[in-house]
Amino acid sequence: MAGDPGTMGALSGRPWYAANEVLAFLLELAALACLSWWGFAAGHEGALRVVLGVGTPAAAVVLWASFAAPRARWRPGLPLVLVVKTVVLGGGAAALYGVGHPVAAVVLAVVMVANTAVAETFRRSPGGR
């Protein structure tokens, strides 16, 4: 993002778009943190706990980077991108629920859905990228 002058121009002229993109990045990081937290707290002992705590967010990163990231290796159509986002972001919210924080999980899920809807609306608006 930093090396693309077209993107920076779009962000500088649209502060709400830029703010929403920053929020999207923070939500992605939160989802990974929740997946890791769940993996380490899943009740297993020893190596399985480490495998889940490290492997679950690592698998989410690979899935995201392959299909949903702005510079994804394979950028499918919007429906599949939304499925990947649902799996990763929704998985983060489900993981938060799984570690015993149901209200926070619902709040996180609602913010994630709203953020994704706003982001896709901005991307398809006449002034979008």
mmCIF file of C-alpha atoms in Angstrom:
data_model
loop_
_atom_site.group_PDB
_atom_site.id
_atom_site.type_symbol
_atom_site.label_atom_id
_atom_site.label_comp_id
_atom_site.label_asym_id
_atom_site.label_seq_id
_atom_site.Cartn_x
_atom_site.Cartn_y
_atom_site.Cartn_z
ATOM 1 C CA MET A 1 0.000 0.000 0.000
ATOM 2 C CA ALA A 2 2.756 2.433 0.850
ATOM 3 C CA GLY A 3 4.499 2.058 -2.493
ATOM 4 C CA ASP A 4 1.407 2.594 -4.640
ATOM 5 C CA PRO A 5 0.933 6.334 -5.313
ATOM 6 C CA GLY A 6 -2.561 5.751 -6.709
ATOM 7 C CA THR A 7 -3.681 4.156 -3.483
ATOM 8 C CA MET A 8 -2.154 6.879 -1.350
ATOM 9 C CA GLY A 9 -3.881 9.533 -3.456
ATOM 10 C CA ALA A 10 -7.202 7.768 -2.990
ATOM 11 C CA LEU A 11 -6.633 7.496 0.753
ATOM 12 C CA SER A 12 -5.561 11.111 1.240
ATOM 13 C CA GLY A 13 -8.655 12.469 -0.483
ATOM 14 C CA ARG A 14 -11.058 10.184 1.349
ATOM 15 C CA PRO A 15 -10.428 10.244 5.113
ATOM 16 C CA TRP A 16 -13.406 7.990 5.958
ATOM 17 C CA TYR A 17 -12.151 5.399 3.487
ATOM 18 C CA ALA A 18 -8.663 5.574 5.009
ATOM 19 C CA ALA A 19 -10.047 5.281 8.544
ATOM 20 C CA ASN A 20 -12.130 2.271 7.533
ATOM 21 C CA GLU A 21 -9.081 0.612 5.946
ATOM 22 C CA VAL A 22 -7.083 1.122 9.160
ATOM 23 C CA LEU A 23 -9.969 -0.369 11.138
ATOM 24 C CA ALA A 24 -10.074 -3.328 8.715
ATOM 25 C CA PHE A 25 -6.377 -3.996 9.322
ATOM 26 C CA LEU A 26 -6.842 -3.799 13.100
ATOM 27 C CA LEU A 27 -9.805 -6.197 12.888
ATOM 28 C CA GLU A 28 -7.695 -8.636 10.876
ATOM 29 C CA LEU A 29 -5.008 -8.507 13.565
ATOM 30 C CA ALA A 30 -7.656 -8.969 16.272
ATOM 31 C CA ALA A 31 -9.013 -12.032 14.476
ATOM 32 C CA LEU A 32 -5.526 -13.557 14.350
ATOM 33 C CA ALA A 33 -4.970 -12.788 18.035
ATOM 34 C CA CYS A 34 -8.307 -14.386 18.951
ATOM 35 C CA LEU A 35 -7.515 -17.489 16.880
ATOM 36 C CA SER A 36 -4.168 -17.809 18.636
ATOM 37 C CA TRP A 37 -5.719 -17.242 22.061
ATOM 38 C CA TRP A 38 -8.289 -19.942 21.370
ATOM 39 C CA GLY A 39 -5.591 -22.347 20.166
ATOM 40 C CA PHE A 40 -3.505 -21.950 23.287
ATOM 41 C CA ALA A 41 -6.580 -22.146 25.555
ATOM 42 C CA ALA A 42 -8.338 -25.021 23.795
ATOM 43 C CA GLY A 43 -7.810 -27.318 26.780
ATOM 44 C CA HIS A 44 -5.210 -29.522 25.169
ATOM 45 C CA GLU A 45 -1.836 -30.154 26.727
ATOM 46 C CA GLY A 46 1.671 -30.016 25.362
ATOM 47 C CA ALA A 47 2.459 -29.935 21.685
ATOM 48 C CA LEU A 48 -1.154 -29.847 20.485
ATOM 49 C CA ARG A 49 -1.710 -26.597 22.365
ATOM 50 C CA VAL A 50 1.273 -25.026 20.583
ATOM 51 C CA VAL A 51 0.200 -26.431 17.216
ATOM 52 C CA LEU A 52 -3.288 -24.948 17.614
ATOM 53 C CA GLY A 53 -2.039 -21.666 19.100
ATOM 54 C CA VAL A 54 0.432 -21.061 16.288
ATOM 55 C CA GLY A 55 -1.038 -23.132 13.470
ATOM 56 C CA THR A 56 -4.596 -21.780 13.505
ATOM 57 C CA PRO A 57 -3.635 -18.133 12.950
ATOM 58 C CA ALA A 58 -0.879 -19.200 10.531
ATOM 59 C CA ALA A 59 -3.432 -21.086 8.429
ATOM 60 C CA ALA A 60 -5.691 -18.010 8.521
ATOM 61 C CA VAL A 61 -2.805 -15.821 7.312
ATOM 62 C CA VAL A 62 -2.098 -18.171 4.404
ATOM 63 C CA LEU A 63 -5.774 -18.283 3.439
ATOM 64 C CA TRP A 64 -6.112 -14.487 3.672
ATOM 65 C CA ALA A 65 -2.881 -13.785 1.786
ATOM 66 C CA SER A 66 -3.834 -16.214 -0.958
ATOM 67 C CA PHE A 67 -7.361 -14.974 -1.638
ATOM 68 C CA ALA A 68 -8.501 -11.902 0.332
ATOM 69 C CA ALA A 69 -5.539 -9.544 0.658
ATOM 70 C CA PRO A 70 -5.431 -6.518 -1.673
ATOM 71 C CA ARG A 71 -2.358 -8.024 -3.346
ATOM 72 C CA ALA A 72 -3.470 -11.648 -3.058
ATOM 73 C CA ARG A 73 -1.763 -14.234 -5.198
ATOM 74 C CA TRP A 74 -5.139 -15.333 -6.561
ATOM 75 C CA ARG A 75 -7.851 -12.690 -6.384
ATOM 76 C CA PRO A 76 -11.170 -14.456 -7.020
ATOM 77 C CA GLY A 77 -14.505 -12.711 -7.457
ATOM 78 C CA LEU A 78 -16.209 -10.886 -4.622
ATOM 79 C CA PRO A 79 -18.341 -13.855 -3.449
ATOM 80 C CA LEU A 80 -15.303 -16.045 -2.778
ATOM 81 C CA VAL A 81 -13.379 -13.156 -1.200
ATOM 82 C CA LEU A 82 -16.315 -12.634 1.162
ATOM 83 C CA VAL A 83 -16.331 -16.351 2.008
ATOM 84 C CA VAL A 84 -12.629 -16.187 2.905
ATOM 85 C CA LYS A 85 -13.205 -13.036 4.966
ATOM 86 C CA THR A 86 -16.114 -14.755 6.724
ATOM 87 C CA VAL A 87 -13.988 -17.787 7.549
ATOM 88 C CA VAL A 88 -11.058 -15.766 8.902
ATOM 89 C CA LEU A 89 -12.851 -12.851 10.575
ATOM 90 C CA GLY A 90 -15.814 -14.966 11.671
ATOM 91 C CA GLY A 91 -13.384 -17.570 12.945
ATOM 92 C CA GLY A 92 -11.764 -14.898 15.077
ATOM 93 C CA ALA A 93 -15.115 -13.913 16.558
ATOM 94 C CA ALA A 94 -16.014 -17.576 17.108
ATOM 95 C CA ALA A 95 -12.654 -18.126 18.792
ATOM 96 C CA LEU A 96 -13.351 -15.218 21.135
ATOM 97 C CA TYR A 97 -16.683 -16.830 21.961
ATOM 98 C CA GLY A 98 -14.856 -20.130 22.488
ATOM 99 C CA VAL A 99 -12.570 -18.665 25.151
ATOM 100 C CA GLY A 100 -15.564 -17.463 27.124
ATOM 101 C CA HIS A 101 -16.324 -13.935 25.939
ATOM 102 C CA PRO A 102 -19.690 -14.175 24.142
ATOM 103 C CA VAL A 103 -20.635 -10.475 24.360
ATOM 104 C CA ALA A 104 -17.243 -9.346 23.066
ATOM 105 C CA ALA A 105 -17.502 -11.945 20.291
ATOM 106 C CA VAL A 106 -20.865 -10.580 19.143
ATOM 107 C CA VAL A 107 -19.607 -6.985 19.270
ATOM 108 C CA LEU A 108 -16.500 -7.963 17.311
ATOM 109 C CA ALA A 109 -18.579 -9.810 14.711
ATOM 110 C CA VAL A 110 -20.949 -6.862 14.251
ATOM 111 C CA VAL A 111 -18.031 -4.434 13.822
ATOM 112 C CA MET A 112 -16.382 -6.817 11.348
ATOM 113 C CA VAL A 113 -19.544 -7.115 9.250
ATOM 114 C CA ALA A 114 -20.115 -3.355 9.260
ATOM 115 C CA ASN A 115 -16.486 -2.653 8.379
ATOM 116 C CA THR A 116 -16.515 -5.125 5.492
ATOM 117 C CA ALA A 117 -19.790 -3.731 4.152
ATOM 118 C CA VAL A 118 -18.486 -0.157 4.274
ATOM 119 C CA ALA A 119 -15.168 -1.181 2.686
ATOM 120 C CA GLU A 120 -16.865 -2.935 -0.215
ATOM 121 C CA THR A 121 -19.222 0.016 -0.695
ATOM 122 C CA PHE A 122 -16.278 2.447 -0.790
ATOM 123 C CA ARG A 123 -14.400 0.220 -3.233
ATOM 124 C CA ARG A 124 -17.329 0.210 -5.630
ATOM 125 C CA SER A 125 -18.236 3.890 -5.350
ATOM 126 C CA PRO A 126 -17.373 6.216 -8.270
ATOM 127 C CA GLY A 127 -14.468 7.767 -6.368
ATOM 128 C CA GLY A 128 -13.088 4.356 -5.306
ATOM 129 C CA ARG A 129 -10.007 2.546 -6.454
#
